[in-house]
Amino acid sequence: MRRILSFAVLAALYFPGGCTTSKNAVRCLSRWIKDCNPLTKELVPTGYMPYNHRYLTMKQYKIITKHLGDPYED
């Protein structure tokens, strides 16, 4: 079974208080991903598109957390 995660939910986990709205959290996470070249290069072959990322596959989620860290860890 393939799980799909909301990009906005993941962004809110990375920016729980730093970004006031869900939209701002999405922008902040998108910027982090864009600024990390190794992460971007690993995500693109999975079908990730920088301007169309409403949902993530589990594989994409794992790649993001590998590069940016687990949002559940303090």
PDB file of C-alpha atoms in Angstrom, residues 33-34 36-48 63 67:
ATOM      1  CA  ILE A  33      14.193  22.151  -0.256  1.00  0.00           C
ATOM      2  CA  LYS A  34      15.150  24.489  -3.111  1.00  0.00           C
ATOM      3  CA  CYS A  36      19.489  22.111  -0.612  1.00  0.00           C
ATOM      4  CA  ASN A  37      20.855  20.941  -3.987  1.00  0.00           C
ATOM      5  CA  PRO A  38      21.498  17.305  -2.970  1.00  0.00           C
ATOM      6  CA  LEU A  39      17.927  17.060  -1.680  1.00  0.00           C
ATOM      7  CA  THR A  40      16.446  18.553  -4.844  1.00  0.00           C
ATOM      8  CA  LYS A  41      18.519  16.254  -7.061  1.00  0.00           C
ATOM      9  CA  GLU A  42      17.285  13.216  -5.137  1.00  0.00           C
ATOM     10  CA  LEU A  43      13.641  14.333  -5.141  1.00  0.00           C
ATOM     11  CA  VAL A  44      13.229  15.191  -8.833  1.00  0.00           C
ATOM     12  CA  PRO A  45      13.488  11.571 -10.106  1.00  0.00           C
ATOM     13  CA  THR A  46      10.638  10.606  -7.733  1.00  0.00           C
ATOM     14  CA  GLY A  47       8.261  12.939  -9.569  1.00  0.00           C
ATOM     15  CA  TYR A  48       8.580  15.852  -7.148  1.00  0.00           C
ATOM     16  CA  ILE A  63      14.261  11.705   1.277  1.00  0.00           C
ATOM     17  CA  HIS A  67      18.353  15.676   4.354  1.00  0.00           C
TER      18      HIS A  67
END
